[in-house]
mmCIF file of N, CA and C in Angstrom:
data_model
loop_
_atom_site.group_PDB
_atom_site.id
_atom_site.type_symbol
_atom_site.label_atom_id
_atom_site.label_comp_id
_atom_site.label_asym_id
_atom_site.label_seq_id
_atom_site.Cartn_x
_atom_site.Cartn_y
_atom_site.Cartn_z
ATOM 1 N N MET U 33 170.906 44.948 152.181
ATOM 2 C CA MET U 33 170.047 44.169 151.312
ATOM 3 C C MET U 33 170.027 43.989 150.211
ATOM 4 N N LEU U 34 170.716 45.559 149.444
ATOM 5 C CA LEU U 34 171.064 45.590 148.031
ATOM 6 C C LEU U 34 172.340 44.748 147.540
ATOM 7 N N HIS U 35 173.429 44.655 148.492
ATOM 8 C CA HIS U 35 174.353 43.489 148.301
ATOM 9 C C HIS U 35 173.885 42.254 148.103
ATOM 10 N N THR U 36 172.926 41.688 149.089
ATOM 11 C CA THR U 36 172.536 40.378 148.983
ATOM 12 C C THR U 36 171.643 40.018 147.692
ATOM 13 N N LEU U 37 170.904 41.006 147.397
ATOM 14 C CA LEU U 37 170.008 40.793 146.041
ATOM 15 C C LEU U 37 170.870 41.029 145.085
ATOM 16 N N GLN U 38 172.117 41.685 144.963
ATOM 17 C CA GLN U 38 172.881 41.956 144.095
ATOM 18 C C GLN U 38 172.385 43.233 143.294
ATOM 19 N N TRP U 39 171.684 44.222 143.829
ATOM 20 C CA TRP U 39 170.892 45.040 143.038
ATOM 21 C C TRP U 39 172.020 46.567 143.261
ATOM 22 N N ASN U 40 171.806 47.229 142.190
ATOM 23 C CA ASN U 40 172.634 48.784 142.421
ATOM 24 C C ASN U 40 171.744 49.794 143.200
ATOM 25 N N THR U 41 172.433 50.543 143.557
ATOM 26 C CA THR U 41 171.922 51.854 144.100
ATOM 27 C C THR U 41 170.807 52.183 143.513
ATOM 28 N N LEU U 42 169.950 53.170 144.121
ATOM 29 C CA LEU U 42 168.891 54.023 143.228
ATOM 30 C C LEU U 42 170.010 55.084 142.578
ATOM 31 N N ALA U 43 170.972 55.673 143.249
ATOM 32 C CA ALA U 43 171.693 56.654 142.526
ATOM 33 C C ALA U 43 172.326 55.724 141.340
ATOM 34 N N HIS U 44 172.881 54.976 141.357
ATOM 35 C CA HIS U 44 173.543 54.257 140.218
ATOM 36 C C HIS U 44 172.447 53.896 139.377
ATOM 37 N N ARG U 45 171.478 53.552 139.485
ATOM 38 C CA ARG U 45 170.336 53.414 138.446
ATOM 39 C C ARG U 45 170.121 54.463 137.720
ATOM 40 N N ARG U 46 169.772 55.520 138.884
ATOM 41 C CA ARG U 46 169.278 56.938 137.907
ATOM 42 C C ARG U 46 170.585 57.365 136.932
ATOM 43 N N MET U 47 171.954 57.157 137.477
ATOM 44 C CA MET U 47 172.823 57.568 136.674
ATOM 45 C C MET U 47 172.938 56.768 135.385
ATOM 46 N N THR U 48 172.656 55.449 135.497
ATOM 47 C CA THR U 48 172.820 54.638 134.228
ATOM 48 C C THR U 48 171.462 55.069 133.309
ATOM 49 N N ASN U 49 170.442 55.260 133.741
ATOM 50 C CA ASN U 49 169.336 55.608 132.969
ATOM 51 C C ASN U 49 169.457 56.927 132.085
ATOM 52 N N SER U 50 170.010 58.042 133.182
ATOM 53 C CA SER U 50 170.662 59.103 132.424
ATOM 54 C C SER U 50 171.416 58.936 131.176
ATOM 55 N N LEU U 51 172.512 58.369 131.266
ATOM 56 C CA LEU U 51 173.301 58.020 130.214
ATOM 57 C C LEU U 51 172.751 57.175 129.061
ATOM 58 N N ILE U 52 171.398 56.421 129.516
ATOM 59 C CA ILE U 52 171.280 55.689 128.472
ATOM 60 C C ILE U 52 170.284 56.497 127.466
ATOM 61 N N MET U 53 169.438 57.495 128.295
ATOM 62 C CA MET U 53 168.422 58.570 127.898
ATOM 63 C C MET U 53 169.333 59.706 126.878
ATOM 64 N N LEU U 54 170.505 59.987 127.265
ATOM 65 C CA LEU U 54 171.504 60.701 126.554
ATOM 66 C C LEU U 54 172.451 60.124 125.136
ATOM 67 N N TYR U 55 172.228 58.807 125.269
ATOM 68 C CA TYR U 55 172.964 58.073 123.968
ATOM 69 C C TYR U 55 171.574 58.127 123.244
ATOM 70 N N LYS U 56 170.454 57.793 123.526
ATOM 71 C CA LYS U 56 169.289 57.949 122.426
ATOM 72 C C LYS U 56 169.312 59.274 121.987
ATOM 73 N N THR U 57 169.083 60.358 122.763
ATOM 74 C CA THR U 57 169.055 61.792 122.419
ATOM 75 C C THR U 57 170.317 61.841 121.503
ATOM 76 N N HIS U 58 171.310 61.703 121.876
ATOM 77 C CA HIS U 58 172.406 61.885 120.719
ATOM 78 C C HIS U 58 172.194 61.196 119.377
ATOM 79 N N HIS U 59 172.135 59.955 119.407
ATOM 80 C CA HIS U 59 171.759 59.229 118.399
ATOM 81 C C HIS U 59 170.171 59.450 117.320
ATOM 82 N N GLN U 60 169.623 60.328 118.009
ATOM 83 C CA GLN U 60 168.251 60.627 117.505
ATOM 84 C C GLN U 60 167.533 59.057 117.526
ATOM 85 N N LEU U 61 167.224 58.426 118.467
ATOM 86 C CA LEU U 61 166.398 57.493 118.738
ATOM 87 C C LEU U 61 165.196 57.691 119.506
ATOM 88 N N VAL U 62 164.958 59.043 120.053
ATOM 89 C CA VAL U 62 164.227 59.673 120.380
ATOM 90 C C VAL U 62 163.630 60.846 119.596
ATOM 91 N N ASN U 63 162.602 61.495 120.111
ATOM 92 C CA ASN U 63 162.398 62.980 119.597
ATOM 93 C C ASN U 63 162.465 63.795 120.482
ATOM 94 N N VAL U 64 163.754 64.125 121.045
ATOM 95 C CA VAL U 64 163.818 65.251 121.880
ATOM 96 C C VAL U 64 164.757 66.110 121.322
ATOM 97 N N ASP U 65 164.472 67.622 121.338
ATOM 98 C CA ASP U 65 165.408 68.727 120.913
ATOM 99 C C ASP U 65 166.722 68.540 121.503
ATOM 100 N N HIS U 66 167.900 68.490 120.679
ATOM 101 C CA HIS U 66 169.233 68.277 121.204
ATOM 102 C C HIS U 66 170.056 69.253 120.611
ATOM 103 N N CYS U 67 169.509 70.608 120.097
ATOM 104 C CA CYS U 67 170.092 71.346 120.015
ATOM 105 C C CYS U 67 171.246 71.950 121.135
ATOM 106 N N HIS U 68 170.819 72.044 122.201
ATOM 107 C CA HIS U 68 171.809 72.379 123.311
ATOM 108 C C HIS U 68 172.925 71.186 123.518
ATOM 109 N N LEU U 69 173.057 70.456 122.764
ATOM 110 C CA LEU U 69 174.204 69.716 123.136
ATOM 111 C C LEU U 69 175.354 69.859 121.725
ATOM 112 N N THR U 70 176.331 70.133 122.545
ATOM 113 C CA THR U 70 177.602 70.416 121.329
ATOM 114 C C THR U 70 178.564 69.335 121.836
ATOM 115 N N PRO U 71 178.579 68.784 120.661
ATOM 116 C CA PRO U 71 179.533 67.327 120.348
ATOM 117 C C PRO U 71 181.080 68.149 120.349
ATOM 118 N N THR U 72 181.919 67.268 120.987
ATOM 119 C CA THR U 72 183.463 67.551 120.549
ATOM 120 C C THR U 72 183.744 66.844 119.336
ATOM 121 N N ARG U 73 185.087 66.592 119.218
ATOM 122 C CA ARG U 73 185.777 65.358 118.501
ATOM 123 C C ARG U 73 185.837 64.042 118.974
ATOM 124 N N ASN U 74 185.915 63.929 120.106
ATOM 125 C CA ASN U 74 186.213 62.919 120.999
ATOM 126 C C ASN U 74 184.898 62.366 121.487
ATOM 127 N N LEU U 75 183.735 62.754 120.941
ATOM 128 C CA LEU U 75 182.435 62.026 121.542
ATOM 129 C C LEU U 75 182.007 62.423 122.934
ATOM 130 N N ASN U 76 182.788 63.514 123.498
ATOM 131 C CA ASN U 76 182.111 64.257 124.371
ATOM 132 C C ASN U 76 181.451 65.262 124.180
ATOM 133 N N PHE U 77 180.721 65.997 125.125
ATOM 134 C CA PHE U 77 180.086 67.245 125.006
ATOM 135 C C PHE U 77 180.493 68.236 125.621
ATOM 136 N N LEU U 78 180.175 69.573 125.508
ATOM 137 C CA LEU U 78 180.851 70.710 125.930
ATOM 138 C C LEU U 78 179.591 70.925 126.967
ATOM 139 N N ILE U 79 180.011 71.229 128.550
ATOM 140 C CA ILE U 79 179.171 71.752 129.220
ATOM 141 C C ILE U 79 178.705 73.152 129.386
ATOM 142 N N PRO U 80 177.621 73.239 129.134
ATOM 143 C CA PRO U 80 177.062 74.554 129.439
ATOM 144 C C PRO U 80 177.357 75.507 130.455
ATOM 145 N N GLN U 81 177.515 76.760 130.129
ATOM 146 C CA GLN U 81 177.839 78.070 131.296
ATOM 147 C C GLN U 81 176.649 77.899 132.066
ATOM 148 N N SER U 82 176.916 77.934 133.281
ATOM 149 C CA SER U 82 175.912 78.240 134.260
ATOM 150 C C SER U 82 176.388 79.265 135.252
ATOM 151 N N ARG U 83 175.413 80.296 135.613
ATOM 152 C CA ARG U 83 175.472 80.955 136.950
ATOM 153 C C ARG U 83 175.069 80.363 138.206
ATOM 154 N N THR U 84 174.098 79.094 138.071
ATOM 155 C CA THR U 84 173.175 79.098 139.252
ATOM 156 C C THR U 84 173.282 77.339 139.619
ATOM 157 N N GLN U 85 173.544 77.102 140.637
ATOM 158 C CA GLN U 85 173.563 76.006 141.159
ATOM 159 C C GLN U 85 172.440 74.875 140.516
ATOM 160 N N TYR U 86 171.305 75.801 140.395
ATOM 161 C CA TYR U 86 170.006 74.990 140.014
ATOM 162 C C TYR U 86 170.395 74.399 138.658
ATOM 163 N N HIS U 87 170.728 75.204 137.748
ATOM 164 C CA HIS U 87 171.235 74.715 136.134
ATOM 165 C C HIS U 87 172.378 73.575 136.122
ATOM 166 N N MET U 88 173.204 73.884 137.196
ATOM 167 C CA MET U 88 174.548 72.739 137.302
ATOM 168 C C MET U 88 174.133 71.579 137.766
ATOM 169 N N ASN U 89 172.860 71.615 138.461
ATOM 170 C CA ASN U 89 172.228 70.149 138.578
ATOM 171 C C ASN U 89 171.337 69.565 137.830
ATOM 172 N N SER U 90 170.935 70.269 136.573
ATOM 173 C CA SER U 90 169.735 69.965 135.928
ATOM 174 C C SER U 90 170.421 68.538 135.087
ATOM 175 N N TYR U 91 169.391 68.012 134.519
ATOM 176 C CA TYR U 91 169.265 66.872 133.860
ATOM 177 C C TYR U 91 170.422 66.890 132.917
ATOM 178 N N PHE U 92 170.394 67.789 131.740
ATOM 179 C CA PHE U 92 171.777 67.570 130.849
ATOM 180 C C PHE U 92 172.975 67.852 131.319
ATOM 181 N N THR U 93 173.144 69.227 131.977
ATOM 182 C CA THR U 93 174.321 69.227 132.641
ATOM 183 C C THR U 93 175.085 68.114 133.497
ATOM 184 N N ARG U 94 174.084 67.748 134.399
ATOM 185 C CA ARG U 94 174.770 66.367 135.051
ATOM 186 C C ARG U 94 174.923 65.263 134.385
ATOM 187 N N THR U 95 173.966 65.122 133.392
ATOM 188 C CA THR U 95 174.294 63.863 132.471
ATOM 189 C C THR U 95 175.602 64.128 131.669
ATOM 190 N N ILE U 96 175.786 65.245 131.156
ATOM 191 C CA ILE U 96 176.973 65.524 130.237
ATOM 192 C C ILE U 96 178.353 65.458 130.683
ATOM 193 N N ARG U 97 178.442 65.676 132.471
ATOM 194 C CA ARG U 97 179.566 65.579 133.244
ATOM 195 C C ARG U 97 179.764 63.783 133.351
ATOM 196 N N TYR U 98 178.587 63.242 133.508
ATOM 197 C CA TYR U 98 178.958 61.753 133.635
ATOM 198 C C TYR U 98 179.484 61.110 132.409
ATOM 199 N N TRP U 99 178.727 61.486 131.123
ATOM 200 C CA TRP U 99 179.067 60.986 129.996
ATOM 201 C C TRP U 99 180.462 61.533 129.446
ATOM 202 N N ASN U 100 180.988 62.477 129.845
ATOM 203 C CA ASN U 100 182.298 62.875 129.407
ATOM 204 C C ASN U 100 183.445 62.180 130.152
ATOM 205 N N GLY U 101 183.024 61.486 131.447
ATOM 206 C CA GLY U 101 183.705 60.673 132.160
ATOM 207 C C GLY U 101 183.712 59.067 131.580
ATOM 208 N N LEU U 102 182.988 58.723 130.912
ATOM 209 C CA LEU U 102 182.765 57.374 130.406
ATOM 210 C C LEU U 102 184.004 57.127 129.462
ATOM 211 N N PRO U 103 184.741 56.162 129.243
ATOM 212 C CA PRO U 103 185.816 55.171 128.582
ATOM 213 C C PRO U 103 185.280 55.531 126.922
ATOM 214 N N TYR U 104 185.853 55.973 126.115
ATOM 215 C CA TYR U 104 185.934 55.938 124.647
ATOM 216 C C TYR U 104 185.086 54.920 123.852
ATOM 217 N N LEU U 105 185.573 53.491 124.715
ATOM 218 C CA LEU U 105 184.765 52.438 124.013
ATOM 219 C C LEU U 105 183.382 52.342 124.457
ATOM 220 N N VAL U 106 182.834 52.737 125.513
ATOM 221 C CA VAL U 106 181.554 52.840 125.797
ATOM 222 C C VAL U 106 180.660 53.965 124.890
ATOM 223 N N LYS U 107 181.454 55.308 124.775
ATOM 224 C CA LYS U 107 180.486 56.193 124.018
ATOM 225 C C LYS U 107 180.517 55.826 122.607
ATOM 226 N N SER U 108 181.466 55.075 122.246
ATOM 227 C CA SER U 108 181.195 54.754 120.842
ATOM 228 C C SER U 108 180.902 53.406 120.394
ATOM 229 N N SER U 109 179.792 53.074 121.284
ATOM 230 C CA SER U 109 179.033 52.077 120.744
ATOM 231 C C SER U 109 178.289 52.081 119.728
ATOM 232 N N PRO U 110 178.157 50.937 118.592
ATOM 233 C CA PRO U 110 177.437 51.079 117.514
ATOM 234 C C PRO U 110 175.909 51.096 117.693
ATOM 235 N N ASP U 111 175.157 50.376 118.687
ATOM 236 C CA ASP U 111 174.288 50.410 118.921
ATOM 237 C C ASP U 111 173.556 50.406 120.238
ATOM 238 N N LEU U 112 172.370 50.742 120.584
ATOM 239 C CA LEU U 112 171.681 50.645 121.849
ATOM 240 C C LEU U 112 172.237 49.670 122.948
ATOM 241 N N ASP U 113 171.997 48.061 122.213
ATOM 242 C CA ASP U 113 172.342 47.226 122.997
ATOM 243 C C ASP U 113 173.615 47.053 123.369
ATOM 244 N N SER U 114 174.396 47.637 122.887
ATOM 245 C CA SER U 114 175.868 47.502 123.040
ATOM 246 C C SER U 114 176.221 48.285 123.969
ATOM 247 N N PHE U 115 175.819 49.551 123.877
ATOM 248 C CA PHE U 115 176.088 50.564 124.968
ATOM 249 C C PHE U 115 175.629 50.063 126.148
ATOM 250 N N LYS U 116 174.479 49.556 126.561
ATOM 251 C CA LYS U 116 173.852 49.037 127.586
ATOM 252 C C LYS U 116 174.770 47.832 128.242
ATOM 253 N N ALA U 117 175.405 47.004 127.450
ATOM 254 C CA ALA U 117 176.203 45.976 127.752
ATOM 255 C C ALA U 117 177.365 46.883 128.223
ATOM 256 N N ARG U 118 178.265 47.423 127.484
ATOM 257 C CA ARG U 118 179.388 48.184 127.962
ATOM 258 C C ARG U 118 179.319 48.931 129.329
ATOM 259 N N LEU U 119 177.972 49.810 129.405
ATOM 260 C CA LEU U 119 177.961 50.452 130.468
ATOM 261 C C LEU U 119 177.928 49.809 131.634
ATOM 262 N N GLY U 120 177.064 48.473 131.437
ATOM 263 C CA GLY U 120 176.899 47.637 132.789
ATOM 264 C C GLY U 120 178.316 47.153 133.294
ATOM 265 N N GLU U 121 179.282 47.328 132.277
ATOM 266 C CA GLU U 121 180.546 46.462 132.739
ATOM 267 C C GLU U 121 181.434 47.630 133.485
ATOM 268 N N ILE U 122 180.886 48.863 133.633
ATOM 269 C CA ILE U 122 181.702 50.073 134.438
ATOM 270 C C ILE U 122 181.443 49.812 135.504
ATOM 271 N N LYS U 123 182.492 49.962 136.650
ATOM 272 C CA LYS U 123 182.190 50.129 138.156
ATOM 273 C C LYS U 123 182.092 51.592 138.333
ATOM 274 N N PHE U 124 181.011 52.196 138.903
ATOM 275 C CA PHE U 124 181.148 53.699 139.253
ATOM 276 C C PHE U 124 181.486 53.888 140.701
#
């Protein structure tokens, strides 16, 4: 049915929305404390160290892994609309 309606899976939509929220957080478009995000030179973030599986699957840790896997062109989008458009062009 998803294929017939040309909808993305729930997992894909969750990942996309998580990446959009991380973009907003990084560019301070939302009022979220982002002190735990450590950027690197190539627009990646350092993945926080974790001892538990619970933390490794937390929102920021999981989303940072997705973010670091994005092409540079997507991460360097100048505004939210272009980020969403470029993100929509990627096949996960």
